Coordinates of C-alpha atoms in Angstrom, one line a residue:
Chain A
M4 CA 258.3 165.2 34.6
R5 CA 260.7 166.6 37.0
N6 CA 260.4 166.9 40.7
N7 CA 258.7 170.6 41.2
D8 CA 260.7 170.3 44.9
I9 CA 263.9 170.5 43.8
L10 CA 265.3 174.1 43.6
W11 CA 267.4 174.6 40.1
K12 CA 269.9 176.1 38.3
L13 CA 271.5 176.6 35.2
I14 CA 275.1 177.6 36.0
E15 CA 278.1 177.5 32.9
D16 CA 275.6 175.4 30.6
K17 CA 275.4 172.7 33.7
V18 CA 272.6 172.5 35.7
V19 CA 273.4 171.7 39.0
L20 CA 270.3 170.4 41.3
L21 CA 269.6 171.0 45.1
D22 CA 267.3 168.4 46.8
M23 CA 266.4 170.2 50.0
D24 CA 265.0 167.0 51.8
E25 CA 268.4 165.5 51.6
G26 CA 270.8 168.7 52.1
R27 CA 272.8 167.4 48.8
A28 CA 273.7 169.5 45.8
I29 CA 274.1 167.9 42.2
I30 CA 275.9 169.1 38.9
L31 CA 274.3 166.9 35.9
N32 CA 276.8 166.3 33.4
D33 CA 276.3 167.7 29.7
V34 CA 273.8 164.3 28.7
G35 CA 272.4 164.7 31.9
S36 CA 271.9 168.5 32.0
H37 CA 270.3 168.4 28.5
I38 CA 267.8 165.6 29.9
W39 CA 266.6 168.4 32.6
M40 CA 266.6 171.2 30.2
A41 CA 263.8 169.2 27.8
L42 CA 261.7 168.1 30.5
E43 CA 260.6 171.8 31.4
K44 CA 257.6 170.3 29.5
Q45 CA 256.6 166.4 29.8
K46 CA 258.3 164.0 27.5
T47 CA 258.0 160.3 27.1
Q48 CA 261.8 158.1 27.1
E49 CA 261.4 158.0 22.9
E50 CA 261.7 162.0 22.1
L51 CA 264.4 162.6 24.9
V52 CA 266.6 159.6 23.3
H53 CA 265.8 161.3 19.8
E54 CA 266.8 165.0 21.8
V55 CA 269.7 163.5 22.7
T56 CA 270.5 161.9 19.6
T57 CA 270.3 165.0 18.2
A58 CA 272.1 166.9 20.1
F59 CA 274.9 165.0 20.8
D60 CA 275.5 163.2 17.5
I61 CA 275.7 159.9 18.9
D62 CA 274.1 156.8 18.0
E63 CA 271.2 155.7 18.9
D64 CA 272.2 152.8 21.0
V65 CA 274.0 154.5 22.9
A66 CA 272.1 157.5 23.3
K67 CA 269.9 155.2 25.1
K68 CA 272.0 153.0 26.6
D69 CA 272.8 156.8 28.4
T70 CA 269.6 158.3 28.8
R71 CA 268.0 154.8 30.5
S72 CA 270.6 154.9 33.2
F73 CA 270.4 158.7 34.0
L74 CA 266.6 158.5 34.0
D75 CA 266.8 155.2 36.3
E76 CA 268.9 156.6 38.8
M77 CA 267.1 160.3 38.8
I78 CA 263.9 158.9 39.8
R79 CA 265.5 156.5 42.1
K80 CA 266.8 159.5 43.7
D81 CA 263.6 160.9 43.6
L82 CA 264.2 164.2 40.9
I83 CA 262.1 163.0 38.0
R84 CA 259.1 161.5 38.5
V85 CA 257.0 159.1 35.9
L86 CA 253.3 159.9 35.3
Chain B
M14 CA 268.4 200.5 92.1
F15 CA 270.9 199.1 89.3
T16 CA 269.1 198.4 86.9
K17 CA 266.8 200.2 84.8
N18 CA 264.3 198.6 81.8
V19 CA 263.4 195.5 83.5
F20 CA 261.1 192.9 81.5
S21 CA 260.2 189.8 82.2
M22 CA 258.8 186.7 79.8
E23 CA 257.7 183.3 79.7
N24 CA 259.9 182.0 77.1
H25 CA 264.0 182.6 76.9
N26 CA 263.7 183.6 73.4
D27 CA 261.9 186.5 74.2
A28 CA 264.6 188.3 75.0
L29 CA 266.7 188.6 72.1
L30 CA 263.9 190.6 71.0
C31 CA 264.2 193.0 73.8
W32 CA 267.8 193.7 72.9
R33 CA 266.8 194.0 69.2
K34 CA 264.0 196.3 70.0
T35 CA 265.8 198.2 72.2
G36 CA 268.6 198.4 70.1
Q37 CA 271.7 197.2 71.9
H38 CA 274.9 196.6 70.6
K39 CA 278.4 195.1 71.9
K40 CA 277.0 194.3 75.3
I41 CA 279.0 192.6 77.7
L42 CA 276.3 189.6 78.5
V43 CA 275.5 187.9 82.3
H44 CA 273.1 185.1 81.5
I45 CA 272.1 183.6 85.4
D46 CA 270.3 180.3 84.1
A47 CA 270.4 176.6 84.9
H48 CA 270.8 176.2 81.3
F49 CA 273.2 177.1 78.3
D50 CA 270.8 178.4 75.6
F51 CA 273.7 178.9 72.9
A52 CA 273.5 176.4 69.7
W53 CA 274.3 175.9 66.5
I54 CA 272.2 177.2 63.8
A55 CA 270.9 175.7 60.7
D56 CA 270.4 179.1 59.0
K57 CA 272.3 179.1 56.1
D58 CA 269.2 179.4 53.0
P59 CA 270.4 177.0 50.7
Q60 CA 269.0 179.1 47.8
D61 CA 271.9 181.5 48.0
I62 CA 274.4 178.5 46.8
L63 CA 271.8 178.9 43.7
N64 CA 273.4 182.6 43.4
A65 CA 277.1 181.1 42.7
K66 CA 278.8 183.0 40.0
S67 CA 280.1 179.6 38.4
L68 CA 280.4 175.8 38.8
A69 CA 283.5 176.0 41.2
D70 CA 281.7 178.7 43.1
F71 CA 278.4 176.5 43.8
R72 CA 281.1 173.7 44.4
R73 CA 282.8 176.0 46.8
I74 CA 279.2 176.9 48.5
A75 CA 277.3 173.9 48.6
E76 CA 281.1 172.2 49.7
K77 CA 279.7 173.6 53.6
N78 CA 276.5 171.7 54.3
L79 CA 276.3 170.8 57.7
F80 CA 274.2 174.6 58.5
W81 CA 272.4 174.3 55.8
N82 CA 268.6 174.8 56.8
L83 CA 266.7 172.5 55.2
S84 CA 263.5 172.9 57.4
N85 CA 260.3 174.6 56.3
K86 CA 261.3 177.5 58.6
T87 CA 261.5 180.6 58.3
K88 CA 265.4 182.2 59.7
G89 CA 263.7 184.0 62.4
K90 CA 262.4 180.9 63.4
L91 CA 265.2 178.9 63.7
T92 CA 265.4 180.5 67.0
H93 CA 264.4 179.0 70.4
I94 CA 265.0 178.8 73.9
G95 CA 267.5 177.2 73.3
N96 CA 269.1 179.1 71.1
Y97 CA 268.4 182.2 71.3
I98 CA 272.3 183.2 71.9
Y99 CA 273.6 183.1 69.2
P100 CA 271.5 184.9 67.4
A101 CA 272.7 187.7 69.4
I102 CA 276.5 187.4 68.8
K103 CA 276.2 187.2 65.5
E104 CA 273.9 190.4 65.0
D105 CA 276.8 192.4 67.3
I106 CA 274.4 192.6 70.0
V107 CA 276.9 190.7 72.9
K108 CA 279.9 191.1 72.8
E109 CA 280.8 189.2 76.1
F110 CA 279.2 185.9 76.9
N111 CA 279.3 185.6 80.8
W112 CA 277.2 182.0 81.6
V113 CA 276.0 182.3 85.1
V114 CA 276.2 178.7 86.5
P115 CA 274.0 177.4 89.5
D116 CA 276.9 177.1 92.3
R117 CA 275.8 172.3 92.0
L118 CA 277.5 173.2 88.4
F119 CA 280.8 173.9 89.8
S120 CA 281.0 172.1 93.5
K121 CA 282.6 169.2 92.4
R122 CA 285.8 168.7 90.7
R123 CA 283.6 165.4 88.7
N124 CA 280.4 168.2 88.0
I125 CA 283.0 170.6 86.3
I126 CA 284.3 168.1 83.7
R127 CA 281.2 167.0 83.1
L128 CA 279.7 170.4 82.4
K129 CA 282.7 170.9 80.6
N130 CA 282.2 167.8 78.5
E131 CA 278.9 168.5 77.7
I132 CA 279.1 172.6 76.4
D133 CA 282.8 171.6 74.3
R134 CA 280.0 168.9 72.5
I135 CA 278.3 171.7 71.5
I136 CA 280.7 174.3 70.8
T137 CA 283.0 172.0 68.7
L138 CA 280.0 171.0 66.2
N139 CA 281.2 173.8 64.7
P140 CA 285.6 173.8 65.3
K141 CA 285.8 177.1 63.1
Q142 CA 283.6 179.1 65.1
G143 CA 284.6 177.7 69.2
S144 CA 287.1 175.7 70.6
P145 CA 287.0 173.3 73.7
L146 CA 286.6 175.2 77.1
K147 CA 289.9 175.3 79.2
L148 CA 289.5 175.6 83.0
H149 CA 290.8 179.5 84.7
G150 CA 290.9 179.1 88.4
N151 CA 287.2 178.7 89.3
H152 CA 285.8 179.7 85.3
L153 CA 285.4 178.2 82.5
I154 CA 286.2 179.6 79.3
S155 CA 286.7 179.4 75.8
D156 CA 285.9 182.0 72.3
L157 CA 283.0 181.4 70.3
C158 CA 282.1 183.0 67.3
G159 CA 285.6 184.9 67.9
I160 CA 283.9 186.0 71.5
K161 CA 285.0 185.2 75.1
L162 CA 282.4 182.9 76.2
V163 CA 283.5 183.1 80.7
I164 CA 281.6 180.3 82.2
G165 CA 281.0 179.9 86.9
T166 CA 279.3 180.6 89.8
L167 CA 277.7 184.0 90.9
K168 CA 280.4 184.7 93.2
D169 CA 283.0 184.4 91.1
L170 CA 280.8 186.7 88.3
P171 CA 284.1 189.0 87.9
M172 CA 283.7 192.6 88.5
L173 CA 282.1 194.6 85.5
E174 CA 282.5 198.0 84.7
E175 CA 280.2 199.0 82.2
D176 CA 276.8 198.1 81.7
V177 CA 275.9 194.7 81.1
L178 CA 273.1 192.7 79.6
L179 CA 271.4 191.9 82.8
D180 CA 269.8 188.1 81.9
I181 CA 267.9 185.7 84.1
D182 CA 266.5 182.5 84.8
V183 CA 263.9 181.5 87.3
D184 CA 264.9 178.2 86.2
Y185 CA 268.5 178.6 87.9
F186 CA 267.2 179.1 91.4
I187 CA 265.6 175.4 91.2
D188 CA 267.1 172.0 92.2
K189 CA 265.7 169.0 92.2
E190 CA 262.1 171.1 92.3
R191 CA 262.7 173.2 95.4
A192 CA 264.3 176.6 95.4
W193 CA 268.4 176.8 96.8
F194 CA 268.5 180.4 96.0
Y195 CA 266.1 183.1 96.7
P196 CA 266.1 186.7 94.7
D197 CA 267.1 188.6 97.5
R198 CA 270.5 187.1 98.7
F199 CA 270.7 187.3 94.8
V200 CA 270.1 190.3 94.4
K201 CA 272.6 191.6 97.2
I202 CA 274.9 189.6 95.5
L203 CA 274.9 191.1 92.2
E204 CA 275.1 194.9 94.5
E205 CA 278.3 194.0 96.0
K206 CA 279.3 193.2 92.7
G207 CA 278.8 196.8 91.7
L208 CA 276.6 195.4 88.7
K209 CA 275.1 197.7 86.7
S210 CA 272.4 196.6 84.2
D211 CA 270.5 198.5 80.9
L212 CA 267.5 196.6 80.4
T213 CA 267.5 192.9 82.6
T214 CA 265.6 189.9 80.7
I215 CA 263.7 187.5 83.1
A216 CA 261.9 184.1 81.7
Y217 CA 259.8 182.0 83.9
S218 CA 260.6 178.9 82.2
V219 CA 257.1 176.8 83.0
E220 CA 256.3 175.9 80.2
G221 CA 258.6 173.2 79.6
G222 CA 258.5 171.9 83.4
F223 CA 261.5 174.0 84.2
T224 CA 260.6 176.0 86.8
P225 CA 258.1 174.5 88.3
I226 CA 255.1 176.3 89.0
G227 CA 255.0 177.1 92.5
Y228 CA 257.6 178.5 92.1
K229 CA 256.7 181.3 89.4
F230 CA 256.7 183.8 92.1
I231 CA 260.1 183.9 92.0
G232 CA 260.4 185.8 88.9
D233 CA 257.6 187.9 90.3
H234 CA 259.7 189.1 93.3
L235 CA 263.3 189.0 91.3
N236 CA 261.0 191.9 88.7
Y237 CA 259.8 193.9 92.1
L238 CA 263.3 194.1 93.1
L239 CA 265.4 194.9 90.0
N240 CA 262.1 197.6 89.2
G241 CA 261.5 198.8 91.4
C242 CA 258.6 198.6 93.3
S243 CA 255.4 200.6 93.2
E244 CA 252.9 201.2 96.0
Q245 CA 250.2 198.3 94.8
D246 CA 253.1 195.7 95.2
K247 CA 254.9 196.9 98.2
P248 CA 253.6 194.0 100.2
L249 CA 255.2 191.3 97.7
D250 CA 258.5 191.4 100.1
K251 CA 255.8 190.0 102.9
V252 CA 253.5 187.5 100.8
V253 CA 256.4 186.3 99.0
S254 CA 258.3 185.3 102.2
L255 CA 255.0 183.9 103.6
I256 CA 254.7 181.4 100.6
I257 CA 258.1 180.4 101.0
K258 CA 256.9 179.3 105.1
A259 CA 254.3 177.9 103.9
I260 CA 256.4 175.4 100.7
D261 CA 259.3 174.7 103.8
I262 CA 256.1 173.7 106.0
K263 CA 254.2 171.8 103.7
S264 CA 256.8 169.7 102.9
A265 CA 257.0 168.2 106.5
K266 CA 253.3 167.6 106.1
L267 CA 252.1 170.7 108.6
Y268 CA 249.6 171.7 106.0
K269 CA 246.9 174.1 108.4
E270 CA 250.2 176.0 109.5
A271 CA 251.0 176.1 105.8
V272 CA 247.1 176.9 104.9
H273 CA 247.4 179.6 108.2
F274 CA 250.7 181.3 106.2
L275 CA 248.5 181.1 103.1
K276 CA 245.6 183.0 104.1
E277 CA 247.5 186.2 105.7
A278 CA 249.4 186.4 102.8
D279 CA 246.1 186.3 100.1
I280 CA 244.8 189.4 102.6
C281 CA 248.1 191.6 101.9
Y282 CA 247.8 190.8 98.6
P283 CA 244.3 189.5 97.3
K284 CA 244.3 187.5 94.0
Y285 CA 248.2 187.4 93.8
A286 CA 247.8 183.8 91.6
P287 CA 250.9 181.5 93.3
V288 CA 248.6 182.4 96.7
C289 CA 245.8 180.3 95.6
Y290 CA 247.4 178.4 93.5
H291 CA 249.7 177.3 96.7
L292 CA 246.4 176.9 98.8
S293 CA 244.6 174.7 96.2
D294 CA 247.4 171.9 96.0
I295 CA 247.5 172.5 99.9
Y296 CA 243.7 172.3 99.9
Y297 CA 244.0 169.6 97.8
E298 CA 246.0 167.1 100.0
M299 CA 243.8 168.1 103.2
G300 CA 240.8 166.1 100.4
F301 CA 239.2 169.5 100.6
K302 CA 238.2 169.7 96.9
K303 CA 235.9 172.5 96.9
E304 CA 238.4 174.4 98.1
A305 CA 241.4 173.1 96.1
Y306 CA 238.7 174.4 92.9
D307 CA 237.5 177.5 94.3
Y308 CA 241.1 178.7 94.9
Y309 CA 242.0 176.9 91.6
H310 CA 239.5 179.0 89.6
K311 CA 240.9 182.2 91.4
A312 CA 244.4 181.4 90.0
V313 CA 243.4 181.0 86.5
S314 CA 241.2 184.7 86.9
A315 CA 243.9 186.3 88.1
D316 CA 246.6 184.9 85.4
P317 CA 245.5 182.7 83.1
S318 CA 249.3 181.9 82.2
Y319 CA 248.4 179.0 85.4
R320 CA 246.3 177.2 83.2
T321 CA 248.9 175.1 81.2
L322 CA 250.2 171.8 81.0
Y323 CA 252.6 172.1 83.2
N324 CA 250.0 172.9 86.4
N325 CA 251.3 170.0 88.3
R326 CA 253.8 167.7 88.0
G327 CA 251.9 165.1 85.3
P328 CA 255.2 165.6 83.0
L329 CA 257.9 165.6 84.9
F330 CA 256.5 162.1 86.2
E331 CA 255.6 160.6 82.7
D332 CA 259.0 161.7 81.0
R333 CA 260.6 159.8 84.2
L334 CA 258.3 156.8 83.0
K335 CA 256.6 157.3 87.0
L336 CA 253.5 156.4 85.2
K337 CA 251.8 155.5 87.6
K338 CA 252.0 159.4 89.6
A339 CA 251.8 161.0 86.0
D340 CA 247.9 159.7 85.5
A341 CA 246.8 160.5 89.7
E342 CA 248.5 164.0 88.4
Y343 CA 246.6 164.5 85.2
K344 CA 242.8 163.1 87.2
K345 CA 243.6 165.6 89.7
M346 CA 243.4 168.0 87.2
L347 CA 240.5 167.4 84.9
E348 CA 239.1 167.9 89.3
L349 CA 240.1 171.2 89.0
D350 CA 240.2 171.3 85.6
P351 CA 237.6 169.5 84.0
F352 CA 236.9 171.4 80.4
N353 CA 241.0 171.8 80.1
P354 CA 242.4 169.5 77.3
N355 CA 246.1 169.7 78.3
P356 CA 245.4 166.6 80.9
F357 CA 243.7 164.3 78.5
I358 CA 245.8 164.4 76.2
G359 CA 248.1 163.9 79.3
L360 CA 246.3 161.1 79.8
G361 CA 246.1 160.2 76.4
N362 CA 250.5 160.0 76.6
I363 CA 250.2 157.4 79.5
Y364 CA 248.3 154.8 77.5
K365 CA 250.0 155.2 74.0
K366 CA 252.8 154.7 76.3
R367 CA 251.3 151.7 77.6
K368 CA 249.6 150.2 74.5
K369 CA 246.0 150.9 75.7
W370 CA 245.7 152.4 72.2
D371 CA 241.1 152.5 72.7
D372 CA 241.7 154.0 76.0
A373 CA 244.5 156.3 74.6
M374 CA 242.0 157.4 71.0
F375 CA 239.2 157.8 73.9
N376 CA 241.6 160.7 75.7
Y377 CA 242.4 162.5 73.1
N378 CA 239.3 162.7 71.7
E379 CA 238.2 164.3 75.1
A380 CA 240.8 166.7 74.4
L381 CA 239.7 167.2 70.4
K382 CA 236.3 168.0 72.0
L383 CA 237.8 171.0 73.4
D384 CA 239.8 172.4 71.1
P385 CA 239.3 171.0 68.0
N386 CA 242.9 172.0 66.6
N387 CA 244.8 170.8 69.4
E388 CA 248.1 168.8 67.0
E389 CA 249.0 166.7 69.6
A390 CA 246.1 165.0 69.6
L391 CA 245.4 165.0 66.1
Q392 CA 249.2 163.9 65.6
N393 CA 248.7 160.8 68.5
I394 CA 245.4 160.1 67.1
G395 CA 247.2 159.7 63.4
Y396 CA 249.8 157.4 65.2
I397 CA 247.2 155.0 66.8
H398 CA 245.8 154.9 63.4
M399 CA 249.2 154.2 61.9
I400 CA 249.1 151.2 64.7
K401 CA 246.1 149.6 64.0
N402 CA 246.5 149.6 60.0
D403 CA 244.3 152.3 59.6
L404 CA 246.9 154.1 57.1
D405 CA 243.9 156.2 55.0
K406 CA 243.1 157.1 58.4
G407 CA 246.1 157.9 59.9
M408 CA 247.0 160.2 57.4
E409 CA 244.4 161.8 57.7
N410 CA 244.9 163.1 60.5
L411 CA 248.9 163.5 60.2
E412 CA 248.3 165.5 57.5
K413 CA 245.8 167.9 59.2
T414 CA 248.4 168.1 61.9
L415 CA 251.2 169.0 59.5
S416 CA 248.8 172.1 58.0
L417 CA 248.4 173.5 61.8
K418 CA 252.1 172.8 61.6
P419 CA 254.7 172.0 58.8
D420 CA 257.9 170.9 60.8
N421 CA 256.2 169.5 63.5
P422 CA 258.4 166.4 62.9
L423 CA 256.9 163.6 65.0
A424 CA 254.2 163.8 62.6
H425 CA 256.5 163.7 60.0
S426 CA 257.8 160.6 61.6
Y427 CA 254.9 158.8 61.9
L428 CA 253.9 159.6 58.5
G429 CA 256.9 158.1 57.4
R430 CA 256.1 155.4 58.8
V431 CA 252.5 155.2 56.8
Y432 CA 253.6 155.1 53.7
M433 CA 256.4 152.3 54.8
K434 CA 253.5 150.2 55.5
K435 CA 252.3 151.5 52.1
K436 CA 255.6 150.6 49.9
K437 CA 255.5 154.1 49.1
Y438 CA 259.1 154.7 49.6
N439 CA 259.2 157.9 47.8
E440 CA 256.9 159.6 50.3
A441 CA 258.7 157.6 52.9
M442 CA 261.7 158.7 52.7
R443 CA 260.7 162.3 51.5
E444 CA 258.9 162.0 55.7
T445 CA 261.9 160.8 56.8
R446 CA 263.9 163.4 56.2
R447 CA 261.3 166.1 57.0
A448 CA 261.4 164.7 59.9
I449 CA 265.5 165.2 60.6
N450 CA 264.8 168.6 59.0
S451 CA 262.8 170.0 61.6
G452 CA 264.8 168.6 64.4
A453 CA 264.9 164.7 64.5
F454 CA 268.5 164.3 63.3
T455 CA 270.0 162.0 67.0
C456 CA 266.8 159.8 66.4
T457 CA 268.2 156.1 65.5
Q458 CA 265.0 155.2 64.5
L459 CA 264.6 157.6 62.1
R460 CA 268.5 157.3 60.2
W461 CA 267.8 153.8 60.8
R462 CA 265.0 153.8 58.3
L463 CA 266.2 155.9 55.9
V464 CA 269.3 153.2 55.4
F465 CA 266.3 150.7 54.6
I466 CA 264.5 153.0 52.1
Y467 CA 268.0 153.6 50.6
F468 CA 268.7 150.1 50.4
K469 CA 265.0 149.3 48.7
K470 CA 265.8 152.0 46.2
G471 CA 269.1 150.6 45.1
L472 CA 270.8 154.1 46.5
Y473 CA 273.9 152.2 47.9
D474 CA 276.1 155.7 48.2
R475 CA 273.4 157.6 50.4
M476 CA 272.6 154.2 52.1
L477 CA 276.3 153.8 53.0
D478 CA 276.5 157.9 54.1
E479 CA 272.8 156.9 56.4
L480 CA 274.5 154.3 57.1
K481 CA 277.7 156.1 58.6
A482 CA 274.9 158.7 60.4
A483 CA 273.2 156.0 61.8
F484 CA 275.9 154.9 63.5
I485 CA 277.1 158.0 65.2
V486 CA 274.0 158.1 65.9
S487 CA 273.7 154.9 67.7
Y488 CA 277.4 155.1 69.4
Y489 CA 276.2 158.3 71.0
H490 CA 272.9 157.0 72.0
I491 CA 274.3 154.3 73.7
F492 CA 277.3 155.9 74.9
W493 CA 275.9 158.8 76.9
R494 CA 273.7 155.8 78.5
V495 CA 275.9 153.7 79.9
K496 CA 278.0 156.7 80.9
G497 CA 274.3 157.5 82.5
W498 CA 274.3 154.3 84.1
L499 CA 277.7 154.5 85.8
R500 CA 276.8 157.6 87.3
Y501 CA 274.2 156.0 89.6

């Protein structure tokens, strides 16, 4: 799920994040923006992979790899939290 | 009288409230103070960045993140005694800033250069809004947020035609814990210069230890001289001269004579807190503790502001690491005022510095008995639990501290250490960042802690950024420390 302390907004179809503790602004790419929006509700990794595969019409292995690396990065930065 | 509307206050930033309330606009500020009281405020609301209409806009605004307000404080709460002149300039209250410094800061070329370097360090943090000072004759001059900044001594204050905002800090009159200058001479010089003031603000600045409480009467006397005296206050001139005589003679250890002057002052102007305070002080030194106790309580009942952490020299000695002397001061205060939590906190701090954790804990708990919501006691109890690896109790006390004062940088920093010990790096990162954002941004220890956390989490890009910050902050610490050693 999203870290609720993070301020964010959708601008020109891209999610922009403000990490207040860090004083950093982050613009997510298309896949990242899609996953962030999908995380409005709690989702499993498999559900997210499925959504990415459908939305971007890509191979499931590629979607799995992209989703995993995106989630790893976001979790390490404490922008997304694992329940 | 050349002044109208004189207001006295303890905290100097209340001057800004006075200026706002009275609708001041585009005035020349004459700031008479031992301190600059100007600093940039990181007041840009990050939420404004989200109002960007396009990604290009967002990138442009987000780039200038130096002045984001990352603390939990609202914009109004970012102002304090060290920066209230910045909003006054931004709000067009002030159109020219004259800082009158104590003579010693301009007495030698070396001192002028030291002052210039110190102020340049502040100004040039925001190079688009301020340029380095230049020496012109007897003044240091610069542009600051589009207005003129002039720094000089009282004798070199230029003749000003229009009504000014006169802003005085009593600490201007103090040098090495003694008064170097008194209000009667000061007011005469202002009169000779033909200065006219619409609004005069006088800050005592006892809290924080800038003005020793024994000289708080200087603020009263300034108010009396600048405001025009009421019938009731007429004896103040004589009383002030008697207090000054008593202070001078006390330093030669002529206690009986000092008491004589003060008793005379007490008759002229009964129940005046400064007279009672000095009588208490001298009686204590003479060993007459009952009289000292009685006069201390007379002072406090006449003016409750005399019951403060700063009504003794303990905090000053503590800062200078003269712990034995600080200990004696706090114990003296406990004899005079056993129900005051402040000396217990002071004693707790001394034991904490000596790493005598049980004694420190005892004193903090005594303070808590007198004041159950004392943040400093709670915060330090939390720290000691953390040091003793009682992490849950440490967390409990630190979280209570933060519920009372959410922007307490030390409590955030200690809580960060608790999480480090628990190996909860996300929480440790958050608390450490909050400590930095709440004001501890030059704390080297916190910067290096973040480097470690980022390394542990594999956030190498952030680790490199933080490493740069840690080196810069450490370099400045070492630089100023070495400069300090060379000075002596």
